[in-house]
CSV table of C-alpha atoms and ligand atoms in Angstrom, one decimal:
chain,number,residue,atom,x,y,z
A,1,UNK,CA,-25.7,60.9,-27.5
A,2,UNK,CA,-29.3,59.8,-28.8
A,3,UNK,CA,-30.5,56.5,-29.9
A,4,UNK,CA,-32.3,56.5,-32.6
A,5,UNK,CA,-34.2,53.4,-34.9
A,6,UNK,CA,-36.1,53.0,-37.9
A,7,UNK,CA,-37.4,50.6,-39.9
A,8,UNK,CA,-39.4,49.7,-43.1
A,9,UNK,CA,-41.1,46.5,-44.5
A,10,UNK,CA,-39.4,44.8,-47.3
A,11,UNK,CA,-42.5,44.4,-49.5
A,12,UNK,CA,-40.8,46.1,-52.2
A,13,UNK,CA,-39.2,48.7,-54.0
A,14,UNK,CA,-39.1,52.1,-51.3
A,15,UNK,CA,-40.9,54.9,-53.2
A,16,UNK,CA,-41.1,58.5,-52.8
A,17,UNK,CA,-43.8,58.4,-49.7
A,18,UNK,CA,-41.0,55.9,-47.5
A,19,UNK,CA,-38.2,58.9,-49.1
A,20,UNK,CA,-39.4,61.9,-48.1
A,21,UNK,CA,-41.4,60.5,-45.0
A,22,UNK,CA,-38.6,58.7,-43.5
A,23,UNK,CA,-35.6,58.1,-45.3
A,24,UNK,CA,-34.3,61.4,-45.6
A,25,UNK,CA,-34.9,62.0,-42.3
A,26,UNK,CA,-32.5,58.8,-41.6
A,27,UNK,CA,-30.1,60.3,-44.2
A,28,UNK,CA,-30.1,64.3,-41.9
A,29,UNK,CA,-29.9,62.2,-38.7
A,30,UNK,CA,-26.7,60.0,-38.7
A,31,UNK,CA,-24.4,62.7,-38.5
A,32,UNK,CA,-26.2,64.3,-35.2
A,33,UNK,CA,-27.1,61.2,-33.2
A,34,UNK,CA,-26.6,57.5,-32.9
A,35,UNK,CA,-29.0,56.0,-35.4
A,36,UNK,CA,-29.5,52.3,-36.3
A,37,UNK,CA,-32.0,51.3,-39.3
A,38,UNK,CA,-33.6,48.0,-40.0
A,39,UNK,CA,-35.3,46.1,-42.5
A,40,UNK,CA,-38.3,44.9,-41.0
A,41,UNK,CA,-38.5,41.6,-42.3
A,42,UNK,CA,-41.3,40.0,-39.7
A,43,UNK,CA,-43.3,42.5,-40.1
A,44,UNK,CA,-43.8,42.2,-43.7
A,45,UNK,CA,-45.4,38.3,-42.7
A,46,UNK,CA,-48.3,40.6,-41.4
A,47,UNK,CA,-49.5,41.4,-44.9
A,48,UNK,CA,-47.5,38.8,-47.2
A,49,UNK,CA,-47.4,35.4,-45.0
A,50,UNK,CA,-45.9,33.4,-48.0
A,51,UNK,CA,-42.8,35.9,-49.3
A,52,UNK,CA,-41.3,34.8,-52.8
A,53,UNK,CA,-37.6,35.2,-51.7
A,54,UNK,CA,-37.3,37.8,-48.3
A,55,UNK,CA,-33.8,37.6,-48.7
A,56,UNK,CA,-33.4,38.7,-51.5
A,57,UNK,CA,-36.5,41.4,-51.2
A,58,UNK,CA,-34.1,42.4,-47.4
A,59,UNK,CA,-31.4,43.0,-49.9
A,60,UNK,CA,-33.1,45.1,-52.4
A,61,UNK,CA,-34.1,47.6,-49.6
A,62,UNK,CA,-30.6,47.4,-48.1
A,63,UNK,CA,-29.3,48.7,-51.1
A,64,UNK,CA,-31.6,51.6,-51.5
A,65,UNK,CA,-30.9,52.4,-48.2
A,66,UNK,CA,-27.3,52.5,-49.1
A,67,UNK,CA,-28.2,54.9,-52.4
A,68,UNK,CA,-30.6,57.3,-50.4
A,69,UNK,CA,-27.0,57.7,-48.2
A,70,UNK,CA,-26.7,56.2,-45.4
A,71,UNK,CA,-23.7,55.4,-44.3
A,72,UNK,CA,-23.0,52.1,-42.1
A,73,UNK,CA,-20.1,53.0,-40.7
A,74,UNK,CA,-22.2,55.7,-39.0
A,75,UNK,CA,-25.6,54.2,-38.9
A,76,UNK,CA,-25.5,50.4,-38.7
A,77,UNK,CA,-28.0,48.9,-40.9
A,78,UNK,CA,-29.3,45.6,-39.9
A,79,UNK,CA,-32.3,43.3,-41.2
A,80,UNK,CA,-35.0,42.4,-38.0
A,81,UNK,CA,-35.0,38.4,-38.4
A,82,UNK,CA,-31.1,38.6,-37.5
A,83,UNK,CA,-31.8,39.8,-34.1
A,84,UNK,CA,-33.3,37.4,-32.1
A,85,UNK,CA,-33.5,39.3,-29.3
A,86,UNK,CA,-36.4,41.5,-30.5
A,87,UNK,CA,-38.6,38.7,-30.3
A,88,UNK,CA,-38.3,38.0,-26.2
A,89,UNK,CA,-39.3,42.0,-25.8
A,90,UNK,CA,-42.2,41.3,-28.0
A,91,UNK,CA,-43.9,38.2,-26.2
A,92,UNK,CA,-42.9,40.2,-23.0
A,93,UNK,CA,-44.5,43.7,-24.3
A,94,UNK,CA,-47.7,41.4,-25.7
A,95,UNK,CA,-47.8,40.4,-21.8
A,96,UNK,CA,-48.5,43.7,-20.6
A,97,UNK,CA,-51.3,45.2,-23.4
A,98,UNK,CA,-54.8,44.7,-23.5
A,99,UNK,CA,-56.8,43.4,-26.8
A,100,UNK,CA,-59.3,46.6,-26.7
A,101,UNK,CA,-56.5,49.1,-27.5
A,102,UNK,CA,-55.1,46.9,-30.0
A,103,UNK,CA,-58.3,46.7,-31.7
A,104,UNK,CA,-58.6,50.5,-31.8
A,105,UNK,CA,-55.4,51.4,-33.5
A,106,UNK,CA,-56.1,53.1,-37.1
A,107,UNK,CA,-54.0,51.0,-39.2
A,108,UNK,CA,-55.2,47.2,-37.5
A,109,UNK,CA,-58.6,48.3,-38.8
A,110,UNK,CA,-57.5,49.6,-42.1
A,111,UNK,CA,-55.7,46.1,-42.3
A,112,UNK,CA,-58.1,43.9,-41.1
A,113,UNK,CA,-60.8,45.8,-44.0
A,114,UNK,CA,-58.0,44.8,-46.2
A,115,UNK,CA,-57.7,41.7,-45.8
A,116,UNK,CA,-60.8,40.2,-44.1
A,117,UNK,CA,-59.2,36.5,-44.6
A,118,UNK,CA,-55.9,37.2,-42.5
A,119,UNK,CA,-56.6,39.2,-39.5
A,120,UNK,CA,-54.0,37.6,-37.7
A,121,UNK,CA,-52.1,38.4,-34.8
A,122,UNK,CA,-49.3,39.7,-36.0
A,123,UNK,CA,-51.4,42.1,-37.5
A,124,UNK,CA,-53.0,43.3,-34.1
A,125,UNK,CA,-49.5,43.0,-32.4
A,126,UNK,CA,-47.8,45.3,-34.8
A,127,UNK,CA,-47.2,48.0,-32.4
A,128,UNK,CA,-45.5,45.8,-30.3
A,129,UNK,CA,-43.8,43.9,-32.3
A,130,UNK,CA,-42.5,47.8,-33.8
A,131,UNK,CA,-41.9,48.9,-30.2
A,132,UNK,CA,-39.6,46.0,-29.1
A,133,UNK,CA,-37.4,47.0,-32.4
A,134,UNK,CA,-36.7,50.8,-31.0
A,135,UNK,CA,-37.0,49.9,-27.4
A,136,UNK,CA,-34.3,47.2,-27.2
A,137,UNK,CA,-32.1,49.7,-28.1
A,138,UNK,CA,-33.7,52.2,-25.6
A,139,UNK,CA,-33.8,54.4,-28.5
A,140,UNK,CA,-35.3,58.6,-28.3
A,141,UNK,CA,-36.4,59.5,-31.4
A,142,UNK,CA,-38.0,57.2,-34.2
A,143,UNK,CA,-38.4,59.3,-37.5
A,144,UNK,CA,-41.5,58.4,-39.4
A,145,UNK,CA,-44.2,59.3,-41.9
A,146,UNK,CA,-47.1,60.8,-40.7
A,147,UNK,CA,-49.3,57.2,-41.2
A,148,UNK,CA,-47.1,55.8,-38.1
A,149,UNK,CA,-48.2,58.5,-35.5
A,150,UNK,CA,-50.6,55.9,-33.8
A,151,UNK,CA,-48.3,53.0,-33.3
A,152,UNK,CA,-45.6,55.5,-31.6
A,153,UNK,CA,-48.5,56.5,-29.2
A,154,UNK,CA,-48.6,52.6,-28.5
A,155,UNK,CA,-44.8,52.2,-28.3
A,156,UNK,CA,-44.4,55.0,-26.0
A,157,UNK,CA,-48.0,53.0,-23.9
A,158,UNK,CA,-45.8,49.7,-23.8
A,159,UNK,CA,-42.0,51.8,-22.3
A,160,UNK,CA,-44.3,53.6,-19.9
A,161,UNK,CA,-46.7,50.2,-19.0
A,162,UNK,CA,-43.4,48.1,-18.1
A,163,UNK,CA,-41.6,51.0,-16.0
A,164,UNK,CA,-45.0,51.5,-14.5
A,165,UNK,CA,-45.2,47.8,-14.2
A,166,UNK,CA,-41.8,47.0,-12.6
A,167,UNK,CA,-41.5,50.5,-10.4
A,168,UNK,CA,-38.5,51.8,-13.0
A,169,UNK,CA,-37.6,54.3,-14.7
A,170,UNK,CA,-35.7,51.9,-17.9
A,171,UNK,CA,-37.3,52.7,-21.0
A,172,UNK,CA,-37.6,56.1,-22.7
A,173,UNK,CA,-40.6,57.5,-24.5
A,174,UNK,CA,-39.4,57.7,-28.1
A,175,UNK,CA,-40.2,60.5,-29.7
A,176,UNK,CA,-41.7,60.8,-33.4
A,177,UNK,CA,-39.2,62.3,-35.6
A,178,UNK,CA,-39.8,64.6,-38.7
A,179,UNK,CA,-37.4,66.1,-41.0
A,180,UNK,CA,-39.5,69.3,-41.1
A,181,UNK,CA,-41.3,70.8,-39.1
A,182,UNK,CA,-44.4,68.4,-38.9
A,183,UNK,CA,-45.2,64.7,-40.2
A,184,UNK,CA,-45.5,64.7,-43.8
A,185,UNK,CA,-47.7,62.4,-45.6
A,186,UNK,CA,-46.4,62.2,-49.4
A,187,UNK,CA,-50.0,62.0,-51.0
A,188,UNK,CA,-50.8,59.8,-53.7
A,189,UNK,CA,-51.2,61.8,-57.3
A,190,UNK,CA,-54.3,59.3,-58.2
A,191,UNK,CA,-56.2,60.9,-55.9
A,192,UNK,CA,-56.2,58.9,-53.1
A,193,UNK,CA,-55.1,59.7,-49.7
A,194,UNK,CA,-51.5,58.5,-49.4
A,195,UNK,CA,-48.8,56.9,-51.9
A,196,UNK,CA,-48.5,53.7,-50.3
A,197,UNK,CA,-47.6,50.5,-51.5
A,198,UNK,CA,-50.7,48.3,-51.1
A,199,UNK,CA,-52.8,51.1,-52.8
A,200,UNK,CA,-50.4,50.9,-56.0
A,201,UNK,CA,-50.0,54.5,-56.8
A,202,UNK,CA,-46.4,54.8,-56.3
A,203,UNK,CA,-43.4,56.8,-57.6
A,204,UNK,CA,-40.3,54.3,-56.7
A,205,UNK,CA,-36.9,55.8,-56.5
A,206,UNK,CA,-36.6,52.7,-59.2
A,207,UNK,CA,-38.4,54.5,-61.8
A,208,UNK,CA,-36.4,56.1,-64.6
A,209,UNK,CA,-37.1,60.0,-66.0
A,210,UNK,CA,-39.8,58.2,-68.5
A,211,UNK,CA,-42.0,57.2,-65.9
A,212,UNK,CA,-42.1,59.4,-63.5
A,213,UNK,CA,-42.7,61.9,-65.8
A,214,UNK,CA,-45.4,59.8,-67.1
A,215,UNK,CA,-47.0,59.0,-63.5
A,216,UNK,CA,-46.4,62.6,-62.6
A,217,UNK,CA,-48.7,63.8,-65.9
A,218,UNK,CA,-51.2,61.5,-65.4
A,219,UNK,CA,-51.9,62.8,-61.9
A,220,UNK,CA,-55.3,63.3,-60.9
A,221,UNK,CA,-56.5,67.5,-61.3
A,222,UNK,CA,-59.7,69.2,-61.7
A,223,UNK,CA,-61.1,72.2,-63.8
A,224,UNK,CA,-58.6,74.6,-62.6
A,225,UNK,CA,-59.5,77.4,-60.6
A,226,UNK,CA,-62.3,80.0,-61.7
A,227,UNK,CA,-62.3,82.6,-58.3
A,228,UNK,CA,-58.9,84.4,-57.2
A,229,UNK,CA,-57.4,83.3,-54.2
A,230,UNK,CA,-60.1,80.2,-53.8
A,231,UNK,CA,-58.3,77.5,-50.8
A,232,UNK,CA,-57.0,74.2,-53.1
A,233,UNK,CA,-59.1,71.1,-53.3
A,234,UNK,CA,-57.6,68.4,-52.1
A,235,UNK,CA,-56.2,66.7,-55.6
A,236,UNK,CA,-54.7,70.5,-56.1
A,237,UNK,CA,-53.3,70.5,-52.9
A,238,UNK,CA,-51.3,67.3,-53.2
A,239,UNK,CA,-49.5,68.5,-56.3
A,240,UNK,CA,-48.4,71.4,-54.5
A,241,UNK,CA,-47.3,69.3,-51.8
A,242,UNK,CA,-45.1,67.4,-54.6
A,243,UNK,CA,-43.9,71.3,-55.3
A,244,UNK,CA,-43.3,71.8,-51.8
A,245,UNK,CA,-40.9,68.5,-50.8
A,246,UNK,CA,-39.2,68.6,-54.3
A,247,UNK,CA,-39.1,72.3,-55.7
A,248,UNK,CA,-37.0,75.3,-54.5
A,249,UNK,CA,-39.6,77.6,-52.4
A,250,UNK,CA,-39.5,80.1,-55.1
A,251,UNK,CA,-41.0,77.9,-57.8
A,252,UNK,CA,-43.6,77.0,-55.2
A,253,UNK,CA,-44.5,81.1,-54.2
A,254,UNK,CA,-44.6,80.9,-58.6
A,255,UNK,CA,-47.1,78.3,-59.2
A,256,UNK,CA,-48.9,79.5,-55.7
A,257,UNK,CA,-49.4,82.8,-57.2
A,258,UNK,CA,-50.5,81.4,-60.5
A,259,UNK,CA,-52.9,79.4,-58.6
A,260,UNK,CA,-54.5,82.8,-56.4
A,261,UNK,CA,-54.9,85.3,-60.0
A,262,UNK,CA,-56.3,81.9,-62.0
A,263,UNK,CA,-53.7,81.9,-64.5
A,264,UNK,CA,-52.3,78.2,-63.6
A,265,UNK,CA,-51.8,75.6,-66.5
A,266,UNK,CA,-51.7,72.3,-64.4
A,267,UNK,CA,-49.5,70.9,-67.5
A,268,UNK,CA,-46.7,73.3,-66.7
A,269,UNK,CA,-47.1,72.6,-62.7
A,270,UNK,CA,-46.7,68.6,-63.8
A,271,UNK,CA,-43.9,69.0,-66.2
A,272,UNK,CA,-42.5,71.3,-62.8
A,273,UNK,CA,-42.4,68.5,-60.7
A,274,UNK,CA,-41.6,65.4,-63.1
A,275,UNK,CA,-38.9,67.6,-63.4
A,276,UNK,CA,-37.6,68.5,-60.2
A,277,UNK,CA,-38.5,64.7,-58.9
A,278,UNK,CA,-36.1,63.7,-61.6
A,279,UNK,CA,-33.6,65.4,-59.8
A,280,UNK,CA,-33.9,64.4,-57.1
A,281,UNK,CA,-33.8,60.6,-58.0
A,282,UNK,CA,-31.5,59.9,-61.5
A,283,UNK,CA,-28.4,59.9,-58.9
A,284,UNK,CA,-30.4,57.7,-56.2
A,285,UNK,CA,-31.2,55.4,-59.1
A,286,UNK,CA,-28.4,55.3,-60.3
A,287,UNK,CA,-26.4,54.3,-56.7
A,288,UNK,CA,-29.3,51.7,-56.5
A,289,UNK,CA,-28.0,49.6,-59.5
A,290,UNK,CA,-24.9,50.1,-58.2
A,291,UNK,CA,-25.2,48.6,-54.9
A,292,UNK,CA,-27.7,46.1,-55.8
A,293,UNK,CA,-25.1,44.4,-58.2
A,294,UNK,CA,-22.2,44.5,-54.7
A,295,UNK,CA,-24.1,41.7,-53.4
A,296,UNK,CA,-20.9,40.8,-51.4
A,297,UNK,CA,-21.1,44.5,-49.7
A,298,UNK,CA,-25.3,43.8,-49.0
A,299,UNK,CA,-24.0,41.0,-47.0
A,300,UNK,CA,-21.2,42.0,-45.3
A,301,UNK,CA,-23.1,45.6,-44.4
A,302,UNK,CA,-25.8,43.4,-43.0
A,303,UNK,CA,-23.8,40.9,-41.2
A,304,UNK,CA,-21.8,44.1,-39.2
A,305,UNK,CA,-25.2,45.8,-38.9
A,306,UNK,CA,-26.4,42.6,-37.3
A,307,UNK,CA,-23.6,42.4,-34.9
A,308,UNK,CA,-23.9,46.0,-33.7
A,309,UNK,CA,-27.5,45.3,-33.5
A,310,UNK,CA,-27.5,42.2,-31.3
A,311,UNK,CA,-24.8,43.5,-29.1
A,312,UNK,CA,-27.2,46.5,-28.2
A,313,UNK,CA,-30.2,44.0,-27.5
A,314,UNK,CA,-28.7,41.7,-25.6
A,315,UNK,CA,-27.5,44.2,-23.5
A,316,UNK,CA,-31.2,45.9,-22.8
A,317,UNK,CA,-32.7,41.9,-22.5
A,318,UNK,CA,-30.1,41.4,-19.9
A,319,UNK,CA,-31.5,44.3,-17.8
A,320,UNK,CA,-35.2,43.3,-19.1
A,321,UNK,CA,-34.8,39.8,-17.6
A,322,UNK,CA,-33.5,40.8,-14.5
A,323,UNK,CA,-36.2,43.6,-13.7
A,324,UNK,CA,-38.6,40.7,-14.4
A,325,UNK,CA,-37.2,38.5,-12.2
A,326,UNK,CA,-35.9,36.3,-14.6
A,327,UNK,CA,-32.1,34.6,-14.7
A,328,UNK,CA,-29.7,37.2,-16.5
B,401,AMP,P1,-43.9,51.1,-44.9
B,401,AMP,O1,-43.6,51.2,-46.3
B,401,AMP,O2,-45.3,51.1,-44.6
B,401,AMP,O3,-43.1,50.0,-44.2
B,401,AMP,O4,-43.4,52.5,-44.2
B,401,AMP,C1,-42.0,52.7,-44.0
B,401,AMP,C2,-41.8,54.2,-43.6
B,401,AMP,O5,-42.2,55.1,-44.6
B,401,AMP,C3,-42.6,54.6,-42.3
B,401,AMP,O6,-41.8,55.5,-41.5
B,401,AMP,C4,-43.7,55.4,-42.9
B,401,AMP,O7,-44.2,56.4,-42.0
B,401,AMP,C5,-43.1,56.0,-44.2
B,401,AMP,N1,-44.1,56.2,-45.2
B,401,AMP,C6,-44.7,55.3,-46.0
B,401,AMP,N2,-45.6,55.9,-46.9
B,401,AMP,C7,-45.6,57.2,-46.6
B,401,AMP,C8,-46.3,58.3,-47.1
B,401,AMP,N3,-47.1,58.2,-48.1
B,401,AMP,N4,-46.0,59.6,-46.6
B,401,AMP,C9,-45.1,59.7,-45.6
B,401,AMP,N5,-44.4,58.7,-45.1
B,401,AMP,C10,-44.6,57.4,-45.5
C-alpha cells in the first residue's frame, strides 16, 4: 500500500486554509492508503525561535486533528521533536544541496522579507528539513495546499540527489496530493492573497457561528458588476472560491448566474457562505473542545503515534547509513 505523510506547524489554531488545503485531504486519505501525520514542531522554531509552551501549542493541533477526523488507529499521529531520527536524514540531505537553490525557493524569500532580523538556517533548510519528515518513511504522496508546491519540487531534488548520489534506486519521488482535482489555495477574504496565519486574516475552525459570520461579512468586495457576463476580479473571485469548497454546486451555478445577468447582492452571497462554513465547522468545533479537555487521550495518541513513527524511521536510517557507508 502507499505511504503517505503530512504535516503542519504548531503556531496556532488550524484555520480553514490548513482545512480545506490539507486536512481534509488527510481525513479522504486514511481509509485508501497508509498515512501518518505530524505536528511539525521544529519547524515552527523557523518563524517563532522562543515558543511560549510548544507542548501545549503540539497538543492544541493534535486535537483538531482528532475533530477534523482522523482516526489514529488508522493514521498514526505523531509530533516531529519525538522522532529523532528525522534529524540524521536532515544534516545528511543538507549534505547533498547547494545554497543557490535554497536561496531561490519562493517561500525562503517571502520569509526572509518577513523577518529581515532572523534569516536563519532553518529557514533556508526548510525543504530539507520537510523532506527528511516524508522521506524517512519513504512516503508517495504528501497532500498539501497549493503554497507548498515549491518545497515538494525540492523534496523530490533531495530522493533523486541521494539515489543519484549513492547509484540506488531507495527513495521515491513523493507526489503532491490534492483532494480535488488541482492545489487549492483558500484565499484570504481581506483581500490579500492567501489565508495564512502570519498575514492574520483567518477563519479558525475555533471560531464560533458569531464570528465567522462576522469575518465572512466583512470580507473585502467591490461595486458589483455593471456588464453581463464580465470575468470576476480577483476579491469576487475569492468569495466564489469560498462558494465553491463550502456550498453545494447548485448554490454556486445560483450566485454564478446572478453574477453573469448583474443581479448579485454580495450581502446575500456573504450570508451564503457564513452560512454554509458554519456547517461545516459547529460539529468540528465542537469535537475540538472535546478532545482538547482528554488531555490523557492527546498524550497517549501521541505517545503511540510516536512509536509507530520511530519504528518506520529507524528502519529507512538503518538502510540510509549503510548505503553511506556508515555502521548500521
Ligand atoms: P502551515 O499552516 O503553513 O504549517 O501549513 C500547513 C498545511 O496547510 C500545508 O499543507 C499548507 O499547504 C496548507 N495551507 C496553509 N494555508 C493554506 C491556504 N491558504 N490554502 C491552501 N492550503 C493551505
Amino acid at each position: 500500500m502507499e505511504k503517505v505523510v503530512s504535516g503542519i506547524r504548531p503556531t496556532g489554531n488550524l484555520h480553514l486554509g490548513n482545512y480545506f488545503g490539507a486536512v481534509k485531504s488527510f481525513v479522504a486519505m486514511q481509509d485508501q492508503y497508509q498515512c501518518m501525520f505530524f505536528i511539525a514542531d521544529w519547524h515552527s522554531l523557523t518563524t517563532h525561535p522562543k515558543p511560549e509552551n510548544i507542548q501545549a501549542s503540539a497538543r492544541t493541533i493534535l486535537a483538531e486533528y482528532l475533530a477534523c477526523g482522523i482516526d489514529p488507529q488508522k493514521a498514526p499521529i505523531y509530533i516531529q521533536s519525538d522522532v529523532k531520527e528525522t534529524l540524521e536524514l536532515y544534516l545528511y540531505f543538507n549534505m547533498n544541496m547547494y545554497l543557490g537553490e535554497l536561496e531561490r525557493v519562493t517561500t525562503f524569500k517571502e520569509k526572509a522579507r518577513q523577518q529581515p532580523d532572523n534569516v536563519n538556517a532553518g529557514l533556508l533548510t526548510y525543504p530539507t528539513l520537510m523532506a527528511a519528515d516524508v522521506l524517512q518513511h519513504r512516503a508517495h504522496k504528501v497532500p498539501v495546499g497549493k503554497d507548498q508546491e515549491q518545497n515538494m519540487e525540492m523534496m523530490r531534488k533531495c530522493a533523486r540527489r541521494f539515489n543519484n548520489i549513492y547509484g540506488v534506486e531507495f527513495f521515491p519521488e513523493p507526489q503532491n496530493f490534492y483532494f480535488g482535482e488541482k492545489a487549492l489555495k483558500v484565499p484570504g477574504l481581506d483581500g490579500s492573497g492567501k489565508m495564512g496565519k502570519s498575514t492574520g486574516n483567518c477563519i479558525y475552525l475555533r471560531d464560533d457561528e458569531k464570528t465567522i459570520t462576522k469575518k465572512v461579512m466583512k470580507a473585502v468586495t467591490d461595486a458589483g458588476p455593471t456588464e453581463p457576463n464580465s470575468p470576476k476580479p480577483e476579491v469576487i473571485e475569492n468569495l466564489f472560491t469560498f462558494l465553491s469548497i463550502a456550498s453545494t454546486p447548485d448554490t454556486y451555478q445560483y450566485f454564478d448566474e446572478q453574477w453573469n445577468n448583474c443581479t448579485l447582492r454580495y450581502g446575500d452571497l456573504k450570508k451564503q457562505i457564513a452560512h454554509d462554513l458554519c456547517e461545516i465547522v459547529a460539529p468540528i468545533r465542537a469535537k475540538i473542545e472535546d478532545y482538547s479537555a482528554n488531555t490523557e487521550l492527546l498524550d497517549k495518541v501521541a505517545r503511540e503515534g510516536a512509536e509507530v513513527a520511530r519504528a518506520s524511521a529507524s528502519e529507512t536510517l538503518k538502510a540510509v547509513r549503510e548505503i553511506i557507508g556508515f555502521r548500521k
